[in-house]
Each structure stands twice: as structure tokens, then as C-alpha cells.
Amino acid sequence: KEFIVYPDRNLRFTYKQFNQRVDALAKGLLYLGVQPGDKVGIWAKNVPDWTTVMFATAKIGAVLVTINTSYKIAEMEYLLKNADINTLFLVDGYRDSDYIQMMFELVPELKEQARGELKSEKFPELKNVVFIGQQKHRGMFNTSELILLGNHVDDIELESIRETIDCHDVTNMQYTSGTTGFPKGVMLSHHNILNNGYATGQCMKFTSDERLLVCVPMFHCFGCVLALCAIVTHGATMVFNEDFDPLTVLASVQKEKCTALYGVPTMFIAELNHPMFDMFDLSSLRTGIMAGAPCPIETMNQVMTKMHMKDVIIVYGQTESSPGMTATRAHNSPEVRATTVGFEYPNVEVKVVNPETGEECPPEVQGEICCRGYNVMKGYYKNPEATQKAIDSEGWLHSGDLAVKTEDGFYRITGRMKDMIIRGGENIYPREIENFLYNIPQIETVEVAGIPSPKYGEEVAAFIRLKEGQNLSEEEVTDFCRGKIARFKTPKYIFFVKEFPMTASGKIQKFKLSRLGEKWCRERGIEVK
């Protein structure tokens, strides 16, 4: 049975072939001295061995730390330290980022020390760096070498370690923006992600005959849980695109007769609007997931008719809930699927509570949406205070999102209690960008807020008050960000202000900044949603 297919290079793994490769890589990791509980990072787009690394770490009880491909050097430095990465897998780079060069900059010892004997002054936990591919780089193993080294490890050693692993052990750690301004490592167990993946497949009526095209990144829960864990728990097939390109998606669906397709609304819009859209036969499609941002009703209708995805569903959640919390179902109307996030996942409790009193809100009354069940994370890595704030004493995960429950029992997300910006499915926390921009010496105060965008849902805007007598241009701010923080976090709009809208108690009102930015954009002739 085919498990993984890469149509652009005709690479195909059956479940059996894939499992053999996973065992070989797992033994290679044991040879390097990776122990249960050690953190193994992966910094790569959807390359074939991304999935191999995920299962190999799971089999030896190590924790896979998924790293956003857009990360730049400052973000990578923070993550390597905070996550206590022991072994890092990486590709050569992504778009304008050279990962190899960044690692040599962060860990100069790689160029001087023997492989497997790394002692980094800045990152004492880091022992190994592995390049995914055939090329050789100073101080790094590559995957072929690691698999060969695994031949020196007996199968019995792998089996004996597997027997010690519990389903409630942490297997996956993903970094999500946090209220302190620094990303937090969300700890997810085998039990969390496999059950959430299985439930996701059930919501779409998956069978073992599904062929799911995966063009969403694996470093997010959308890829490694809603896609991979849904497929493996149903014995179905994954068809991969390494990076999103609408034309490649359309061609892959036709070539492999895919039955399901995932994406954020902007991806579906790009596919529908592609000038060659009508040349492809998409009639094999039946279902899929649209998530990460609100979906326009017209887009939902076109996906269901023009793309034949009559059973497409919406999923809502967050990394902390593994990620699925609520979902629409195939039998719901297009309007319900475009205007709500459905109802509870199987075996998950969901409620809307008054943020002040903690009491459950009646239907149509806005409050904070919370969930409880198998899907709630184990906690934030090395951050018990933040964990305690997120999960209350009764086990309810507080999302920070505002919602109402309709009379019909559907949930509708209405806003956010926290200042999170969601741009094209990427969660961005303003404090992280503000802290970074304070490194510009001319800035006295900076506030970051979201401005509505017809393409991405929201765009990042920075509102800057300069120190007395200082000058700074929009271009200088953009140049300062380039190459240091991810492109999606770099402010699209930069406004210079003399003062900020304040509450009576002296707090800055970000929602008023958003409205102000929206107004200024319109005055400049920029289209906002």
C-alpha cells in the first residue's frame, strides 16, 4: 500500500518500505547517542525525509521539535537554546534563507570540531547537526551516513527502547507565539496527536482509499497532525508537494487522482484563480480542510463546485489543542461551513465562558472559547507559569479567542482577547516584533497591531513614536528586519505617530491603532478588507 508519493520525482514509499527506512534512521540516531526525551529539531520544507525523522524520533522516545522554515538567525538562536536541541536536521535553505550559513554563524565550532564531538559554547546541549540530503558540509552528518551508521546498532536495542515508551510521553514540540513576546514550546504526546488526526479523518469520512495532497507545511499541526496523523490512522496515502505552488498542486491532484486537499483560504483562492485552472481534471477530489483564517462564502462555494470538494470542512483549534477543537462536517451547508467553525470534535468538550466570571455563556452571548479532553497539550516546555494560565484547575484549555455558540450548537469565532495577528494561517504575536524593533536606537515606543487584508486575513503594522530629535524612514525599518526575523513577521505597514490611543488607566488600545491604520491605508488607496 502506498504511504508517501512525490509526483514531481516519481518517488513512492509503501508503508513497509517507509517503516524500514524509519527503523534505519532511528538506529542511526541511537548510534549518535540520542536518548529518550532528547530534543531533535527539524528545519526543512516538506522534503521526503521530514516524515522519516518524525517517526524515527517517535520510535526511540525522542521529542521532535518542528521549526518554522521562515525563521531567521535571531529566532533560530532563541529556539536552539530554549528547546535544548540535542540533534538538528536541516536542509540547505528556504527562499532567501541559507540555513547552512546561519548555522555556521551561530555554531562556529562546526567548522573546527569532529562530527559527533560537537561542543558549542553558546548551545551546550547541541551535539549533532544532520544535513537532509547527499551533500557534505563541515561538521555535519548527512542522512545517508546516518542510516549507514545505524547498521552498527542491533535491532534488539531499538525494540527494547520502543517497549519503554508510553503513549502519554511527549513526542512533538511546536513553538507558538506567546504573551511574553517569546515563542513557547507546546508539548504534545503520541496520544494527543494520533487521536486528533484520527478524529479529523472521521470528520471527513476518510477511508483507506484516500489520497491526500499535502501542500501545507509539516512544521505546523496542519501538516503533521491534521494531514499525517489523519492518513496514518486510516491506512491511506499522502501525496506531497515540497512547497506550495498552485500550478504544482493542480497538476499533482490530476496525476495522482487525489481525493482530498488541504489549505488556508489564500491557497484555494490562488488555485481557483490560476490562469491554467480549467486545464486540469480535479474530479477525483471529494473532501479536504480549509483552516487558518476565515473563509469567504464565495470561495467555499467555488471549492465545493469547481474543485468538486463537496465534503470540504473547516477546522478550528490551536497548537495547544493538538490542534483540532471544533470542525464542520460534510453534511453541513456551505453557509455553515463558511460562517462557523462547526461543533465539537469527537470526544472533546467545548464551552464559551465569561472571561470575568468563568461562567458558561448562554447561546449567542460572546465569551472565551475553551476545550477539555484528550487533545489538550501536556503544557509549555520549561514554563509552568504560562501552562497554569492556559489550562485551569479543571483541565479546561483557555484559547484566548472570543466566540459565540449559536442556537443550533455551532461555534462562531468573533475575535481575540489577546493581540495575536493571524496572517495567512501564521500566528504572530505583536510583543515579539515590538521587542525586536526596540533594537533600533531611534525608536522610543513601538506598538504592533493587525490591519485587515483581503489576501492574508491580516497584515502586520508597526506604529512608531521616535525619540526627540531622531529621524527614521519606513525603508530603514524594513531593512533592519530583513534577514533577521521571518518575512511574515516583518511589518507590511509602518506608521510614525506622535501619541497612542490610551485607556483611562493608561493602557494602549491596539484595536484603535488597527482602525487608525485601516483608515490611513484607505487614504493611501490601499485595499483593506
Tab-separated table of N, CA, C and O in Angstrom, residues 381-458:
chain	number	residue	atom	x	y	z
A	381	TYR	N	6.884	23.952	27.411
A	381	TYR	CA	8.199	23.468	27.836
A	381	TYR	C	8.897	24.484	28.741
A	381	TYR	O	9.009	25.660	28.386
A	382	LYS	N	9.288	24.023	29.909
A	382	LYS	CA	10.022	24.849	30.889
A	382	LYS	C	9.280	26.138	31.239
A	382	LYS	O	9.897	27.160	31.506
A	383	ASN	N	7.957	26.091	31.219
A	383	ASN	CA	7.196	27.306	31.504
A	383	ASN	C	5.906	26.963	32.264
A	383	ASN	O	4.797	27.097	31.745
A	384	PRO	N	6.056	26.507	33.531
A	384	PRO	CA	4.865	26.105	34.297
A	384	PRO	C	3.887	27.248	34.541
A	384	PRO	O	2.676	27.021	34.606
A	385	GLU	N	4.401	28.488	34.656
A	385	GLU	CA	3.502	29.629	34.894
A	385	GLU	C	2.546	29.834	33.726
A	385	GLU	O	1.339	30.000	33.910
A	386	ALA	N	3.121	29.822	32.507
A	386	ALA	CA	2.280	30.003	31.315
A	386	ALA	C	1.315	28.826	31.155
A	386	ALA	O	0.159	29.000	30.746
A	387	THR	N	1.766	27.616	31.506
A	387	THR	CA	0.902	26.428	31.422
A	387	THR	C	-0.295	26.590	32.342
A	387	THR	O	-1.438	26.312	31.970
A	388	GLN	N	-0.028	27.068	33.562
A	388	GLN	CA	-1.085	27.252	34.555
A	388	GLN	C	-2.101	28.294	34.105
A	388	GLN	O	-3.305	28.174	34.373
A	389	LYS	N	-1.621	29.324	33.408
A	389	LYS	CA	-2.533	30.350	32.890
A	389	LYS	C	-3.411	29.783	31.785
A	389	LYS	O	-4.565	30.176	31.625
A	390	ALA	N	-2.847	28.890	30.961
A	390	ALA	CA	-3.576	28.373	29.792
A	390	ALA	C	-4.563	27.265	30.161
A	390	ALA	O	-5.635	27.164	29.576
A	391	ILE	N	-4.186	26.408	31.130
A	391	ILE	CA	-5.036	25.260	31.498
A	391	ILE	C	-5.470	25.438	32.949
A	391	ILE	O	-4.630	25.474	33.852
A	392	ASP	N	-6.781	25.549	33.179
A	392	ASP	CA	-7.240	25.805	34.547
A	392	ASP	C	-7.257	24.522	35.385
A	392	ASP	O	-6.940	23.428	34.905
A	393	SER	N	-7.634	24.649	36.638
A	393	SER	CA	-7.559	23.529	37.588
A	393	SER	C	-8.499	22.386	37.218
A	393	SER	O	-8.322	21.250	37.666
A	394	GLU	N	-9.506	22.674	36.388
A	394	GLU	CA	-10.435	21.616	35.970
A	394	GLU	C	-10.070	21.026	34.611
A	394	GLU	O	-10.841	20.257	34.042
A	395	GLY	N	-8.904	21.434	34.085
A	395	GLY	CA	-8.431	20.838	32.838
A	395	GLY	C	-8.898	21.536	31.571
A	395	GLY	O	-8.663	21.038	30.463
A	396	TRP	N	-9.554	22.686	31.707
A	396	TRP	CA	-10.019	23.417	30.528
A	396	TRP	C	-8.877	24.256	29.945
A	396	TRP	O	-8.218	25.011	30.670
A	397	LEU	N	-8.665	24.121	28.645
A	397	LEU	CA	-7.687	24.943	27.931
A	397	LEU	C	-8.367	26.237	27.505
A	397	LEU	O	-9.380	26.207	26.796
A	398	HIS	N	-7.812	27.365	27.930
A	398	HIS	CA	-8.376	28.675	27.576
A	398	HIS	C	-7.675	29.175	26.312
A	398	HIS	O	-6.476	29.393	26.305
A	399	SER	N	-8.448	29.353	25.261
A	399	SER	CA	-7.876	29.617	23.930
A	399	SER	C	-7.406	31.061	23.747
A	399	SER	O	-6.543	31.337	22.930
A	400	GLY	N	-8.043	31.992	24.484
A	400	GLY	CA	-7.760	33.406	24.234
A	400	GLY	C	-8.555	33.952	23.059
A	400	GLY	O	-8.458	35.130	22.727
A	401	ASP	N	-9.377	33.102	22.420
A	401	ASP	CA	-10.216	33.537	21.300
A	401	ASP	C	-11.641	33.777	21.788
A	401	ASP	O	-12.148	33.055	22.651
A	402	LEU	N	-12.278	34.792	21.227
A	402	LEU	CA	-13.673	35.090	21.559
A	402	LEU	C	-14.597	34.382	20.575
A	402	LEU	O	-14.295	34.296	19.385
A	403	ALA	N	-15.716	33.875	21.079
A	403	ALA	CA	-16.644	33.121	20.230
A	403	ALA	C	-18.052	33.222	20.789
A	403	ALA	O	-18.261	33.613	21.940
A	404	VAL	N	-19.014	32.860	19.948
A	404	VAL	CA	-20.387	32.654	20.422
A	404	VAL	C	-20.831	31.266	19.964
A	404	VAL	O	-20.353	30.756	18.940
A	405	LYS	N	-21.712	30.674	20.756
A	405	LYS	CA	-22.326	29.409	20.350
A	405	LYS	C	-23.717	29.741	19.836
A	405	LYS	O	-24.484	30.430	20.520
A	406	THR	N	-24.027	29.318	18.614
A	406	THR	CA	-25.331	29.662	18.040
A	406	THR	C	-26.424	28.798	18.675
A	406	THR	O	-26.139	27.800	19.346
A	407	GLU	N	-27.664	29.185	18.435
A	407	GLU	CA	-28.804	28.397	18.936
A	407	GLU	C	-28.753	26.970	18.396
A	407	GLU	O	-29.238	26.035	19.033
A	408	ASP	N	-28.177	26.802	17.200
A	408	ASP	CA	-28.088	25.471	16.567
A	408	ASP	C	-26.898	24.654	17.065
A	408	ASP	O	-26.677	23.534	16.596
A	409	GLY	N	-26.075	25.231	17.956
A	409	GLY	CA	-24.957	24.468	18.505
A	409	GLY	C	-23.649	24.603	17.745
A	409	GLY	O	-22.688	23.874	18.019
A	410	PHE	N	-23.585	25.534	16.785
A	410	PHE	CA	-22.325	25.780	16.065
A	410	PHE	C	-21.552	26.904	16.764
A	410	PHE	O	-22.153	27.781	17.385
A	411	TYR	N	-20.253	26.883	16.616
A	411	TYR	CA	-19.413	27.935	17.203
A	411	TYR	C	-18.964	28.899	16.119
A	411	TYR	O	-18.637	28.490	15.006
A	412	ARG	N	-18.973	30.176	16.467
A	412	ARG	CA	-18.525	31.210	15.536
A	412	ARG	C	-17.451	32.038	16.237
A	412	ARG	O	-17.697	32.575	17.320
A	413	ILE	N	-16.259	32.094	15.661
A	413	ILE	CA	-15.173	32.869	16.256
A	413	ILE	C	-15.409	34.349	15.935
A	413	ILE	O	-15.594	34.716	14.779
A	414	THR	N	-15.391	35.180	16.978
A	414	THR	CA	-15.758	36.592	16.787
A	414	THR	C	-14.593	37.559	16.999
A	414	THR	O	-14.691	38.733	16.674
A	415	GLY	N	-13.499	37.081	17.572
A	415	GLY	CA	-12.372	37.985	17.800
A	415	GLY	C	-11.348	37.329	18.698
A	415	GLY	O	-11.383	36.126	18.924
A	416	ARG	N	-10.437	38.147	19.219
A	416	ARG	CA	-9.395	37.610	20.087
A	416	ARG	C	-9.257	38.466	21.336
A	416	ARG	O	-9.280	39.684	21.260
A	417	MET	N	-9.126	37.789	22.479
A	417	MET	CA	-8.862	38.517	23.722
A	417	MET	C	-7.415	38.984	23.715
A	417	MET	O	-7.085	40.039	24.206
A	418	LYS	N	-6.551	38.143	23.166
A	418	LYS	CA	-5.139	38.510	23.106
A	418	LYS	C	-4.885	39.249	21.798
A	418	LYS	O	-5.751	39.315	20.931
A	419	ASP	N	-3.702	39.767	21.643
A	419	ASP	CA	-3.412	40.632	20.499
A	419	ASP	C	-2.870	39.885	19.281
A	419	ASP	O	-2.281	40.489	18.403
A	420	MET	N	-3.018	38.584	19.271
A	420	MET	CA	-2.468	37.778	18.187
A	420	MET	C	-2.918	38.285	16.807
A	420	MET	O	-4.073	38.634	16.607
A	421	ILE	N	-1.973	38.311	15.877
A	421	ILE	CA	-2.283	38.612	14.471
A	421	ILE	C	-2.206	37.288	13.727
A	421	ILE	O	-1.268	36.508	13.937
A	422	ILE	N	-3.178	36.995	12.895
A	422	ILE	CA	-3.101	35.766	12.085
A	422	ILE	C	-2.996	36.174	10.622
A	422	ILE	O	-3.947	36.688	10.034
A	423	ARG	N	-1.814	35.955	10.052
A	423	ARG	CA	-1.561	36.342	8.660
A	423	ARG	C	-1.377	35.085	7.824
A	423	ARG	O	-0.404	34.361	7.993
A	424	GLY	N	-2.340	34.802	6.949
A	424	GLY	CA	-2.236	33.630	6.071
A	424	GLY	C	-2.012	32.336	6.830
A	424	GLY	O	-1.266	31.474	6.394
A	425	GLY	N	-2.641	32.212	8.000
A	425	GLY	CA	-2.513	30.984	8.783
A	425	GLY	C	-1.341	30.977	9.749
A	425	GLY	O	-1.196	30.069	10.552
A	426	GLU	N	-0.473	32.003	9.703
A	426	GLU	CA	0.664	32.091	10.626
A	426	GLU	C	0.273	32.941	11.835
A	426	GLU	O	-0.186	34.068	11.690
A	427	ASN	N	0.468	32.401	13.041
A	427	ASN	CA	0.205	33.160	14.264
A	427	ASN	C	1.388	34.081	14.563
A	427	ASN	O	2.529	33.620	14.617
A	428	ILE	N	1.088	35.349	14.784
A	428	ILE	CA	2.148	36.339	15.038
A	428	ILE	C	1.779	37.084	16.312
A	428	ILE	O	0.674	37.616	16.429
A	429	TYR	N	2.708	37.123	17.273
A	429	TYR	CA	2.408	37.862	18.489
A	429	TYR	C	3.126	39.205	18.459
A	429	TYR	O	4.347	39.259	18.326
A	430	PRO	N	2.370	40.311	18.571
A	430	PRO	CA	2.968	41.641	18.430
A	430	PRO	C	4.167	41.896	19.342
A	430	PRO	O	5.135	42.516	18.937
A	431	ARG	N	4.111	41.389	20.596
A	431	ARG	CA	5.181	41.690	21.546
A	431	ARG	C	6.542	41.229	21.035
A	431	ARG	O	7.559	41.876	21.256
A	432	GLU	N	6.564	40.074	20.372
A	432	GLU	CA	7.828	39.551	19.851
A	432	GLU	C	8.448	40.531	18.847
A	432	GLU	O	9.656	40.804	18.869
A	433	ILE	N	7.602	41.102	17.964
A	433	ILE	CA	8.103	42.050	16.951
A	433	ILE	C	8.476	43.367	17.616
A	433	ILE	O	9.487	43.994	17.278
A	434	GLU	N	7.668	43.787	18.595
A	434	GLU	CA	7.971	45.033	19.315
A	434	GLU	C	9.339	44.939	20.005
A	434	GLU	O	10.165	45.852	19.901
A	435	ASN	N	9.565	43.823	20.704
A	435	ASN	CA	10.854	43.629	21.389
A	435	ASN	C	12.015	43.704	20.405
A	435	ASN	O	13.078	44.253	20.699
A	436	PHE	N	11.792	43.139	19.215
A	436	PHE	CA	12.841	43.142	18.196
A	436	PHE	C	13.088	44.566	17.683
A	436	PHE	O	14.230	45.009	17.552
A	437	LEU	N	12.011	45.313	17.416
A	437	LEU	CA	12.149	46.666	16.853
A	437	LEU	C	12.761	47.659	17.843
A	437	LEU	O	13.346	48.665	17.438
A	438	TYR	N	12.661	47.351	19.128
A	438	TYR	CA	13.287	48.238	20.125
A	438	TYR	C	14.809	48.250	19.997
A	438	TYR	O	15.478	49.089	20.618
A	439	ASN	N	15.362	47.337	19.210
A	439	ASN	CA	16.813	47.357	18.958
A	439	ASN	C	17.214	48.505	18.025
A	439	ASN	O	18.403	48.758	17.834
A	440	ILE	N	16.220	49.150	17.395
A	440	ILE	CA	16.515	50.325	16.555
A	440	ILE	C	16.647	51.521	17.495
A	440	ILE	O	15.681	51.896	18.172
A	441	PRO	N	17.815	52.132	17.572
A	441	PRO	CA	18.063	53.149	18.612
A	441	PRO	C	17.168	54.380	18.539
A	441	PRO	O	16.923	55.036	19.551
A	442	GLN	N	16.653	54.721	17.342
A	442	GLN	CA	15.836	55.948	17.229
A	442	GLN	C	14.430	55.791	17.809
A	442	GLN	O	13.716	56.767	17.991
A	443	ILE	N	14.017	54.541	18.062
A	443	ILE	CA	12.626	54.305	18.480
A	443	ILE	C	12.453	54.506	19.976
A	443	ILE	O	13.176	53.920	20.783
A	444	GLU	N	11.462	55.307	20.335
A	444	GLU	CA	11.115	55.482	21.753
A	444	GLU	C	10.049	54.476	22.163
A	444	GLU	O	10.180	53.780	23.155
A	445	THR	N	8.969	54.408	21.374
A	445	THR	CA	7.881	53.463	21.653
A	445	THR	C	7.411	52.857	20.336
A	445	THR	O	7.316	53.556	19.326
A	446	VAL	N	7.099	51.561	20.374
A	446	VAL	CA	6.541	50.917	19.181
A	446	VAL	C	5.410	49.992	19.605
A	446	VAL	O	5.511	49.294	20.613
A	447	GLU	N	4.328	50.047	18.852
A	447	GLU	CA	3.194	49.138	19.061
A	447	GLU	C	2.895	48.457	17.731
A	447	GLU	O	2.866	49.113	16.684
A	448	VAL	N	2.687	47.155	17.794
A	448	VAL	CA	2.390	46.385	16.574
A	448	VAL	C	0.954	45.878	16.654
A	448	VAL	O	0.529	45.359	17.696
A	449	ALA	N	0.199	46.032	15.568
A	449	ALA	CA	-1.195	45.591	15.520
A	449	ALA	C	-1.503	45.061	14.120
A	449	ALA	O	-0.741	45.280	13.187
A	450	GLY	N	-2.623	44.365	13.995
A	450	GLY	CA	-3.026	43.800	12.703
A	450	GLY	C	-3.943	44.746	11.950
A	450	GLY	O	-4.756	45.454	12.546
A	451	ILE	N	-3.797	44.745	10.620
A	451	ILE	CA	-4.698	45.517	9.750
A	451	ILE	C	-5.343	44.517	8.788
A	451	ILE	O	-4.643	43.672	8.220
A	452	PRO	N	-6.667	44.575	8.600
A	452	PRO	CA	-7.330	43.606	7.725
A	452	PRO	C	-6.725	43.592	6.317
A	452	PRO	O	-6.327	44.625	5.787
A	453	SER	N	-6.668	42.388	5.742
A	453	SER	CA	-6.112	42.221	4.393
A	453	SER	C	-7.006	41.288	3.597
A	453	SER	O	-7.370	40.213	4.087
A	454	PRO	N	-7.376	41.688	2.352
A	454	PRO	CA	-8.230	40.798	1.546
A	454	PRO	C	-7.515	39.498	1.169
A	454	PRO	O	-8.150	38.486	0.943
A	455	LYS	N	-6.186	39.513	1.126
A	455	LYS	CA	-5.446	38.326	0.702
A	455	LYS	C	-5.060	37.418	1.869
A	455	LYS	O	-5.225	36.208	1.813
A	456	TYR	N	-4.530	37.998	2.953
A	456	TYR	CA	-3.982	37.191	4.041
A	456	TYR	C	-4.817	37.189	5.316
A	456	TYR	O	-4.435	36.591	6.301
A	457	GLY	N	-5.963	37.873	5.307
A	457	GLY	CA	-6.759	37.969	6.531
A	457	GLY	C	-6.321	39.161	7.358
A	457	GLY	O	-7.112	40.011	7.728
A	458	GLU	N	-5.010	39.232	7.651
A	458	GLU	CA	-4.430	40.368	8.370
A	458	GLU	C	-3.006	40.599	7.893
A	458	GLU	O	-2.340	39.668	7.440
